[in-house]
mmCIF file of C-alpha atoms and ligand atoms in Angstrom:
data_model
loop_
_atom_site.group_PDB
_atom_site.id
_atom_site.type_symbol
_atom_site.label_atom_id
_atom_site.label_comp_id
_atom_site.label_asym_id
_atom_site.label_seq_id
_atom_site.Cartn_x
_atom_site.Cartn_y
_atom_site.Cartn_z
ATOM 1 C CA UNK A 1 5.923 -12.010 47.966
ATOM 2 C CA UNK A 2 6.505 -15.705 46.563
ATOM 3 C CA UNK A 3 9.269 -15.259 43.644
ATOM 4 C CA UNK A 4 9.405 -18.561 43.187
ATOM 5 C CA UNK A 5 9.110 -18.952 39.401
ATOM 6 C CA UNK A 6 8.055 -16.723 36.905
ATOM 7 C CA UNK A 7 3.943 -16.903 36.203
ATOM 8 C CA UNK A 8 3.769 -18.138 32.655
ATOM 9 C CA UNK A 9 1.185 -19.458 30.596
ATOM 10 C CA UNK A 10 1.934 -22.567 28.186
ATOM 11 C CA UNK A 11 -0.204 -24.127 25.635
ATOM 12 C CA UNK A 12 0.359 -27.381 24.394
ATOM 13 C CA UNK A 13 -1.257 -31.109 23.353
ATOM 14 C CA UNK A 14 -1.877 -34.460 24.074
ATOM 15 C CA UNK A 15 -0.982 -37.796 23.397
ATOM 16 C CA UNK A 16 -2.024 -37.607 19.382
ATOM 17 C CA UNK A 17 -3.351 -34.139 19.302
ATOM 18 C CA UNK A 18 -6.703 -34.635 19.642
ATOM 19 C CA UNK A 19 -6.857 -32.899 23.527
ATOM 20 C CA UNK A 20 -5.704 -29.079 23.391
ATOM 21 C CA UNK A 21 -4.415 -28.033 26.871
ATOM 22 C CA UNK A 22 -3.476 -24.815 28.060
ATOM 23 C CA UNK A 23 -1.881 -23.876 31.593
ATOM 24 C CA UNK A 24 -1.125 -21.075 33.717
ATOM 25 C CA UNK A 25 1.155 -20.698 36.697
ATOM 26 C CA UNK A 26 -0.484 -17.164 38.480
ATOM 27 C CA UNK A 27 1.136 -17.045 42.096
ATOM 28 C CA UNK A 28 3.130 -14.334 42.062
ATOM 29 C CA UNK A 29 -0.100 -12.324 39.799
ATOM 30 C CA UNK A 30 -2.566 -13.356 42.070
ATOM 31 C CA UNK A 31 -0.650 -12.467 44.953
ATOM 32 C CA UNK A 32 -0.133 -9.033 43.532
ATOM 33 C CA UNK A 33 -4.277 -8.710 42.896
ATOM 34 C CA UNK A 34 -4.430 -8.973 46.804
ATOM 35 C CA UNK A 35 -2.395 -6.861 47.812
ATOM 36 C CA UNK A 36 -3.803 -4.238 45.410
ATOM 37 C CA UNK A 37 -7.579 -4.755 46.845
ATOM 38 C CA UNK A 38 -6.658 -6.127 50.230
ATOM 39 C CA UNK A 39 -8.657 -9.327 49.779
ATOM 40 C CA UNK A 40 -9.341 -11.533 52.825
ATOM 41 C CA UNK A 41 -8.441 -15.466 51.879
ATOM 42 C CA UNK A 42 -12.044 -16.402 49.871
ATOM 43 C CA UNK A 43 -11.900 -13.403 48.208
ATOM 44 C CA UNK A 44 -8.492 -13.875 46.903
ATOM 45 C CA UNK A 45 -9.293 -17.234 45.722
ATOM 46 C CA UNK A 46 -12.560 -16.131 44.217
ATOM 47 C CA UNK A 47 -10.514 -13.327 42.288
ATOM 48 C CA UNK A 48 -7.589 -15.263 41.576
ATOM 49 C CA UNK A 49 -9.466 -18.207 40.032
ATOM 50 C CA UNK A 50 -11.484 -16.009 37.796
ATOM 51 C CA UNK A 51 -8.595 -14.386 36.873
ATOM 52 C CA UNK A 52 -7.429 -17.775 35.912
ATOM 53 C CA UNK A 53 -10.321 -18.489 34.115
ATOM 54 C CA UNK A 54 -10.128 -15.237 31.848
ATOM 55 C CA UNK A 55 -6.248 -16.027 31.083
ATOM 56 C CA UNK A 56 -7.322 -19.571 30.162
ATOM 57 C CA UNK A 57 -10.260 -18.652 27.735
ATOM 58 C CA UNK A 58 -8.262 -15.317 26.512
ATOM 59 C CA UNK A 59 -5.075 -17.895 25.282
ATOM 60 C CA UNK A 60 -7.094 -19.133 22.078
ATOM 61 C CA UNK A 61 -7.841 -15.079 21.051
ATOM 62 C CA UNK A 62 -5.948 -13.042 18.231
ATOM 63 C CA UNK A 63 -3.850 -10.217 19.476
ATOM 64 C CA UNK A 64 -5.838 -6.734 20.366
ATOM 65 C CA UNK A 65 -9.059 -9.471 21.921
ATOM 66 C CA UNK A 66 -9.984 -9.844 25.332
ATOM 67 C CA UNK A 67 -12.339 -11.566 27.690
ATOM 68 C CA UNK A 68 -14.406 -10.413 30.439
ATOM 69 C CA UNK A 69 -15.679 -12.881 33.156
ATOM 70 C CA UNK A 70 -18.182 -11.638 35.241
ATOM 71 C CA UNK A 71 -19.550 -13.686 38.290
ATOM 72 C CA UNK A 72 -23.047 -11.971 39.033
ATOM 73 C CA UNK A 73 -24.161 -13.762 42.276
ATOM 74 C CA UNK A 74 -26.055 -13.075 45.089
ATOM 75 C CA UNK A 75 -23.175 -14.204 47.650
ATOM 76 C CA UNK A 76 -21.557 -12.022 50.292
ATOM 77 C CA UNK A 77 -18.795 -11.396 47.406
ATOM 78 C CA UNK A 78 -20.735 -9.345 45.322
ATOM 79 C CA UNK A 79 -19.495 -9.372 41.764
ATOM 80 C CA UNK A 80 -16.565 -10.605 40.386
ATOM 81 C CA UNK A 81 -14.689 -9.069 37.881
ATOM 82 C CA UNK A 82 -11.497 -10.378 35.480
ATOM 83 C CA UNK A 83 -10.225 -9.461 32.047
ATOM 84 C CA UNK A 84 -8.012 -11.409 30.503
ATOM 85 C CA UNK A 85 -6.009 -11.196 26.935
ATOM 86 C CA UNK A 86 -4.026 -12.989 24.846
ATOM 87 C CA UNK A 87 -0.787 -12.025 25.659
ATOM 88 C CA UNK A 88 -1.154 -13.121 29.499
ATOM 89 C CA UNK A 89 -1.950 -9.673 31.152
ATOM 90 C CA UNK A 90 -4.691 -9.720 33.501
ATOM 91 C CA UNK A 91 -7.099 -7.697 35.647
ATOM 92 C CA UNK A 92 -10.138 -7.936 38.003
ATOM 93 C CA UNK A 93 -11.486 -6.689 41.663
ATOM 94 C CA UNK A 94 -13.768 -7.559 43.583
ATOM 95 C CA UNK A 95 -16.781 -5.516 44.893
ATOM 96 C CA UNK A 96 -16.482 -7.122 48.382
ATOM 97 C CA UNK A 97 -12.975 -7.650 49.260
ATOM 98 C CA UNK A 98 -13.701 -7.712 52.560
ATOM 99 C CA UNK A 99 -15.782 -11.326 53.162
ATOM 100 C CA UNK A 100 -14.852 -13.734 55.621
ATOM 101 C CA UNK A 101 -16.489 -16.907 55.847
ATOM 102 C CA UNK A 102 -15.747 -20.039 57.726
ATOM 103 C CA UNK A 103 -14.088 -23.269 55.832
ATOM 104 C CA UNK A 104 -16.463 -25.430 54.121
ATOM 105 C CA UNK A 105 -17.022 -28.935 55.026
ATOM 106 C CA UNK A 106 -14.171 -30.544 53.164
ATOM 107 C CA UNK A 107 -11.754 -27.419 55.044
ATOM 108 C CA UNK A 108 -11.095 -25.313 52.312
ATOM 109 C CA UNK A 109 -11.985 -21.773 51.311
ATOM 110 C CA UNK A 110 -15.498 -21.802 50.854
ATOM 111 C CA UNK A 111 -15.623 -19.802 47.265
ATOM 112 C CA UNK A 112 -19.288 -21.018 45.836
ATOM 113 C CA UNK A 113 -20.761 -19.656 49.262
ATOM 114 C CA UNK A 114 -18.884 -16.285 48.868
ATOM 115 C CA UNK A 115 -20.030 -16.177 45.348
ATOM 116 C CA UNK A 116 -23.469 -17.548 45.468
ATOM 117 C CA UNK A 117 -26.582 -18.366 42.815
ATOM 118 C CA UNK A 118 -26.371 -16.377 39.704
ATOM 119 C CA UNK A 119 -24.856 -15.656 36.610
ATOM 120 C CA UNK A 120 -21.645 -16.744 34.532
ATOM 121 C CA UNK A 121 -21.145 -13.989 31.964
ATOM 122 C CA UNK A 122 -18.641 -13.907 29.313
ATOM 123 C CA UNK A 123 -17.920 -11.145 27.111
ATOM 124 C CA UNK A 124 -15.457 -11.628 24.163
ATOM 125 C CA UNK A 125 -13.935 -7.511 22.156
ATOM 126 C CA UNK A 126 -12.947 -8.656 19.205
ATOM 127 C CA UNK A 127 -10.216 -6.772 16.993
ATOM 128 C CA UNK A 128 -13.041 -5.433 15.007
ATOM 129 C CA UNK A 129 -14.536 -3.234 17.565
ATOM 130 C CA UNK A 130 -17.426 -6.132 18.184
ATOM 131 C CA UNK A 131 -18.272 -7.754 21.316
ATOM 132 C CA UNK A 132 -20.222 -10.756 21.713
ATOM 133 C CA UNK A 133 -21.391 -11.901 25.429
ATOM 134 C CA UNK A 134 -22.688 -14.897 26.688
ATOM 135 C CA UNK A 135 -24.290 -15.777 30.172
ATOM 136 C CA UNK A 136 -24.866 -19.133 31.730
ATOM 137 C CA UNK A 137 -26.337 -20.019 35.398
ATOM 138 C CA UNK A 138 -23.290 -20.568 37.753
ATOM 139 C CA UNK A 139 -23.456 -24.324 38.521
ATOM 140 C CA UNK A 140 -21.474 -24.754 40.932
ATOM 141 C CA UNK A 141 -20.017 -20.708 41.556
ATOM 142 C CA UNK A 142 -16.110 -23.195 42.136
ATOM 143 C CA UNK A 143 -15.699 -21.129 38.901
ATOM 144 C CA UNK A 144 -13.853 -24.076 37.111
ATOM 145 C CA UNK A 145 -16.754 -26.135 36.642
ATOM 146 C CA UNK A 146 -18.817 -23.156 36.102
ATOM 147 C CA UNK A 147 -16.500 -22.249 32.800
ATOM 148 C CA UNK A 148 -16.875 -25.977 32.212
ATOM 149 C CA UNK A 149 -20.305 -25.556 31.657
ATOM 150 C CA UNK A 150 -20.418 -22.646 29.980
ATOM 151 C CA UNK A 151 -17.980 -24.169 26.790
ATOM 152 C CA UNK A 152 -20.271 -26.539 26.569
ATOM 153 C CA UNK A 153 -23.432 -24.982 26.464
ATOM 154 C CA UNK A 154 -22.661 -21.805 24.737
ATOM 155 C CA UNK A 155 -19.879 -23.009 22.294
ATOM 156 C CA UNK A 156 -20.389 -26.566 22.111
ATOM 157 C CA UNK A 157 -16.813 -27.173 23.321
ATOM 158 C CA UNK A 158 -16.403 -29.717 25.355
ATOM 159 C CA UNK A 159 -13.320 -29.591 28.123
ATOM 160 C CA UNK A 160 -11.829 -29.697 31.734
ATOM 161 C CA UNK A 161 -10.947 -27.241 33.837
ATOM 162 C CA UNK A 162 -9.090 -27.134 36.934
ATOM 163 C CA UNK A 163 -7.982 -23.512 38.946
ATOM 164 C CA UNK A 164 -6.718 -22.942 42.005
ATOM 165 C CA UNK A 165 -5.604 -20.181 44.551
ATOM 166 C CA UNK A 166 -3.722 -21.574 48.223
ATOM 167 C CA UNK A 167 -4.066 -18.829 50.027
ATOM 168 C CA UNK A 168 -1.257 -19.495 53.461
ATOM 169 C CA UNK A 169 -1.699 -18.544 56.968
ATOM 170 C CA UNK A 170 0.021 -15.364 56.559
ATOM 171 C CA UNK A 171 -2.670 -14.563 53.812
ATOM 172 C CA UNK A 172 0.016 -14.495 51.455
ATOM 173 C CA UNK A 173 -0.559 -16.518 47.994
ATOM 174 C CA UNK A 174 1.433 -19.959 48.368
ATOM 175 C CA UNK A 175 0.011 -21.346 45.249
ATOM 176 C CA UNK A 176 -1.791 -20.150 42.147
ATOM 177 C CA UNK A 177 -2.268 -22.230 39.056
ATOM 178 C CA UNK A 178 -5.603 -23.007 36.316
ATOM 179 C CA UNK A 179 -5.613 -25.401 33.359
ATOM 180 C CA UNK A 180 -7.820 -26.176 30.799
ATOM 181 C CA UNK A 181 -8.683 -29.102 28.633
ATOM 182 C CA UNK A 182 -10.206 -29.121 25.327
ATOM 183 C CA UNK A 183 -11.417 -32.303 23.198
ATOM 184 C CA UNK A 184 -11.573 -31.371 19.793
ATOM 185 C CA UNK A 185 -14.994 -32.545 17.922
ATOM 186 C CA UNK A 186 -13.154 -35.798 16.814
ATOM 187 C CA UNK A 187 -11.646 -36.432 19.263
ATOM 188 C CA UNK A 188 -11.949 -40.517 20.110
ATOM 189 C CA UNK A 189 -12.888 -42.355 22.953
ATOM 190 C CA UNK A 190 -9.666 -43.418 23.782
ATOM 191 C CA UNK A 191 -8.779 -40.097 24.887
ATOM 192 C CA UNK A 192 -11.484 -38.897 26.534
ATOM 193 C CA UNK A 193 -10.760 -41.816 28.846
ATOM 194 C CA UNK A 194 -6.965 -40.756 29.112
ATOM 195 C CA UNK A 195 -7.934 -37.274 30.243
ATOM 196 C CA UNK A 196 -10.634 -38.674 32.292
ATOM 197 C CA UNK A 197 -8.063 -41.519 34.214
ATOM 198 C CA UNK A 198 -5.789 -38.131 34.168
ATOM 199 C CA UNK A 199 -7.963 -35.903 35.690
ATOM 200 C CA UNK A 200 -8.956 -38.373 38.628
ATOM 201 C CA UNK A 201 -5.666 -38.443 39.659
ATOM 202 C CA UNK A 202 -4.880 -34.755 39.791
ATOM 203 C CA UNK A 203 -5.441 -34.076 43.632
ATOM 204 C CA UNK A 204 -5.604 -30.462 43.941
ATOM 205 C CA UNK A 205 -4.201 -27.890 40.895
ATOM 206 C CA UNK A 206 -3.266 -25.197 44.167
ATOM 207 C CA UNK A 207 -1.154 -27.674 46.148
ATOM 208 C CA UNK A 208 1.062 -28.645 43.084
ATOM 209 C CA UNK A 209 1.280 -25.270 42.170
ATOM 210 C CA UNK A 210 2.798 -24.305 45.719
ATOM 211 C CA UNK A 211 5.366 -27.522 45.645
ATOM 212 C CA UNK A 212 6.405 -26.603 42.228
ATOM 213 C CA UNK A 213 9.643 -24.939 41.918
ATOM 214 C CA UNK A 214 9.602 -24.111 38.183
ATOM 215 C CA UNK A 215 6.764 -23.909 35.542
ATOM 216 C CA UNK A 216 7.984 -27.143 34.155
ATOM 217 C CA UNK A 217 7.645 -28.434 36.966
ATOM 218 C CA UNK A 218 4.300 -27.812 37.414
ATOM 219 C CA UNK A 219 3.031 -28.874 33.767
ATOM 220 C CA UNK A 220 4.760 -32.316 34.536
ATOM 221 C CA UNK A 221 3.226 -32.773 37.741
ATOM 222 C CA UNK A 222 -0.113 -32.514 35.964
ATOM 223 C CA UNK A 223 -0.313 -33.771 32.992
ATOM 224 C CA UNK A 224 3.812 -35.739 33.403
ATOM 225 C CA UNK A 225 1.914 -39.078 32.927
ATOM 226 C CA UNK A 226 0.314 -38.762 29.916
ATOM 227 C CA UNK A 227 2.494 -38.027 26.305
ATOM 228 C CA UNK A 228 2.267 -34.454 26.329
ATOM 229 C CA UNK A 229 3.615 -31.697 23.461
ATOM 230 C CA UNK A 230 4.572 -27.956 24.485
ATOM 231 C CA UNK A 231 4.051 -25.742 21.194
ATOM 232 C CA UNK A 232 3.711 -22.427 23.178
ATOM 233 C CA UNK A 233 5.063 -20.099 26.590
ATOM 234 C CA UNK A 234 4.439 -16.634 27.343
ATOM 235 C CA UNK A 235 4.970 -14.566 30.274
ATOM 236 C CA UNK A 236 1.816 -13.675 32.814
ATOM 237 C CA UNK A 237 1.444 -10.283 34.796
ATOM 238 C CA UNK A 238 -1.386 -8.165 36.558
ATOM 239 C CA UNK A 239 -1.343 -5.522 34.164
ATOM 240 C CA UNK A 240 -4.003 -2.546 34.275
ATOM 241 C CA UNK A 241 -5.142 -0.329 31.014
ATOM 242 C CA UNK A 242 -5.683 2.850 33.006
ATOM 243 C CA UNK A 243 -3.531 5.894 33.300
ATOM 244 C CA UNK A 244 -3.686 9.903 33.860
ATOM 245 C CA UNK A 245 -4.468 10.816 30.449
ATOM 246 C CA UNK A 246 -7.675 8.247 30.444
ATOM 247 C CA UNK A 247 -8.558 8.927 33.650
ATOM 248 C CA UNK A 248 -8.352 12.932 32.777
ATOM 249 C CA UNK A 249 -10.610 12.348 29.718
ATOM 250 C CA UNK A 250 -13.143 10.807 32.168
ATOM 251 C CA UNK A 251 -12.954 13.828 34.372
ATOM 252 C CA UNK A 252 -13.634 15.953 31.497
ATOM 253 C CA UNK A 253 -16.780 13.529 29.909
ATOM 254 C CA UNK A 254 -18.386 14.718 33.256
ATOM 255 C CA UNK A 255 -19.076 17.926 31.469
ATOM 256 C CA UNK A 256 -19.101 22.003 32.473
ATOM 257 C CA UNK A 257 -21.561 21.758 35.350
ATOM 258 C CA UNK A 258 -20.157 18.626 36.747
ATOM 259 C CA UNK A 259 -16.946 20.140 36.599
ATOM 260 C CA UNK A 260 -17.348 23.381 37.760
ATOM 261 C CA UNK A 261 -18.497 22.170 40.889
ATOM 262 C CA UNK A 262 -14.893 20.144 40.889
ATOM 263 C CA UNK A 263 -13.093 23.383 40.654
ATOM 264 C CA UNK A 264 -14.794 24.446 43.765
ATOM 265 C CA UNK A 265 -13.528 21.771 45.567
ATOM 266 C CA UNK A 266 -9.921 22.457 43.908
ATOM 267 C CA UNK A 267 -9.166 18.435 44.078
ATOM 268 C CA UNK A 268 -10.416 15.674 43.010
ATOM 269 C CA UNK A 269 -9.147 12.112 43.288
ATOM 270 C CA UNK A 270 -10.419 8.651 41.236
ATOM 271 C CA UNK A 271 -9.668 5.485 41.858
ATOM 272 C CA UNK A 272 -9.360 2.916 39.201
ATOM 273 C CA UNK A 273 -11.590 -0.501 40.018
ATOM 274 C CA UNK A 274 -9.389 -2.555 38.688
ATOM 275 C CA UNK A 275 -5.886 -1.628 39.989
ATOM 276 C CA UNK A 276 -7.012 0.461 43.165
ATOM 277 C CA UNK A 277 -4.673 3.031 41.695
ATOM 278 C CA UNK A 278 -5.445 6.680 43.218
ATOM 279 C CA UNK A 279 -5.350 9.600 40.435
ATOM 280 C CA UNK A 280 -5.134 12.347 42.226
ATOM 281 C CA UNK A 281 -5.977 16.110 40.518
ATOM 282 C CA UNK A 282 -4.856 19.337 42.282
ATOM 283 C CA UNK A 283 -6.413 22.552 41.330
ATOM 284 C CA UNK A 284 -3.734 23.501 38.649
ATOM 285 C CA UNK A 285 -4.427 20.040 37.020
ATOM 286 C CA UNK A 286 -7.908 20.969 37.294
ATOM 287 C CA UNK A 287 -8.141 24.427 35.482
ATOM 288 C CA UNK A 288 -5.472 22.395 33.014
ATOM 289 C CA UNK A 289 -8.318 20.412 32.206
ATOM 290 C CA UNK A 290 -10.723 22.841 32.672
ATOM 291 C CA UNK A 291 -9.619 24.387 29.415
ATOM 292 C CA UNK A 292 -10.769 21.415 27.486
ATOM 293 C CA UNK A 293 -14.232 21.341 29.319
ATOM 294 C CA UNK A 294 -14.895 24.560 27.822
HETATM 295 ZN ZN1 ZN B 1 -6.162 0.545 36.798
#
């Protein structure tokens, strides 16, 4: 496992404030999200970079939010999957882990032919209880310039967004990093041509984030040659919302008949999606439950 540095997620601004930037360093969480669904390399990326993505989107929430991104193509990948919240824990799977494709022509993992044509979708929970979701085309299924487009066209935002996942030759996750730039509606020409002279010198967001010793390290190495204000760190982990107890109360919304039939078996095991965590339910657990069935 690469212990490197911690994964941390820092927000920050620009030269005179009018370019918001937010950036997260994900290698050791992205790493973990493989070995939990046993992802081949494109996979991994795919995963990791959404995963990115939803971290990235999620920093600007309140507390209690979340985001779900949701890449619906038609690729060998299936769907995508990655929740993200505000306070830097993250989620997702993959519903082919499996898929192994050859390098595409510039000899890198070849993530928009895993993923394929289809949809972007992205679901905000509020605190309130209400969800709003939004779905673009994918434009590109690279996943960074497919959440580039969707800022723009659904929110109005505009921005700049690089992620990356350097998956090594032992599979393991050598590099894992995303960042995202947003101009604020003033913002002046002058720097939207700094980010733009910026961005054309960042050459690949997954090397630096494998050379970078320390999460400082990696910020500077992006953005080190323009003026650049932290305001904001917190910590980043794969983190999963199941358990027993919510995993019991699904077992019991199956209902008597359903259930029954479980009792027969005298064992039942789930799996959660998102953590490949195995629940497993022996027949005393079951009758336990059983009780609450009835
Ligand atoms: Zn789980």
């Amino acid at each position: 496992m690469n212990n490197k540095y911690s994964d941390e997620l820092w927000l920050g601004t620009l030269g005179n404030g009018e370019v918001r930037w937010v950036a997260v360093g994900m290698t050791n969480t992205v790493e973990e999200a493989a070995n939990r669904h046993h992802t081949t390399p494109v996979a991994t990326a795919a995963l990791g970079r959404l995963m990115g993505a939803s971290l990235l989107l999620a920093s600007s929430m309140k507390a209690e939010e979340a985001i779900t991104l949701r890449l619906l193509g038609d690729g060998p990948l299936g769907g995508v999957v990655a929740v993200g919240n505000p306070q830097g824990e993250v989620r997702g799977y993959v519903q082919e882990p499996q898929v192994e494709l050859p390098l595409n022509s510039k000899g890198k993992l070849d993530v928009s032919g895993a993923v394929g044509a289809g949809e972007f979708v992205v679901s905000r929970s509020l605190a309130n209880g209400e969800s709003y979701t939004g779905m673009v085309p994918l434009v590109s299924g690279e996943i960074a310039d497919d959440l580039v487009h969707y800022l723009l066209n659904s929110e109005q935002v505009r921005s700049a967004a690089l992620l990356g996942v350097m998956v090594g030759k032992d599979s393991h996750v050598a590099g894992a990093a995303g960042m995202l730039f947003q101009l604020l509606p003033n913002a002046s020409e002058e720097s939207v041509q700094a980010l733009e002279a910026l961005l054309a010198r960042i050459q690949g967001i997954s090397q630096i984030a494998a050379d970078s010793t320390t999460m400082e390290e990696l910020v500077r190495e992006l953005i080190g040659d323009l003026d650049y204000r932290v305001l904001e760190k917190r910590p980043v982990q794969y983190k999963c919302t199941c358990s027993k107890e919510r995993v019991s109360e699904t077992l019991i919304s199956i209902g008597k008949e359903g259930f029954e039939e479980l009792l027969e078996d005298k064992q039942a095991e789930l799996v959660c999606h998102f953590c490949n965590e195995h629940y497993r339910f022996n027949e005393e657990d079951l009758r336990e439950l059983y009780e609450q069935v009835k």
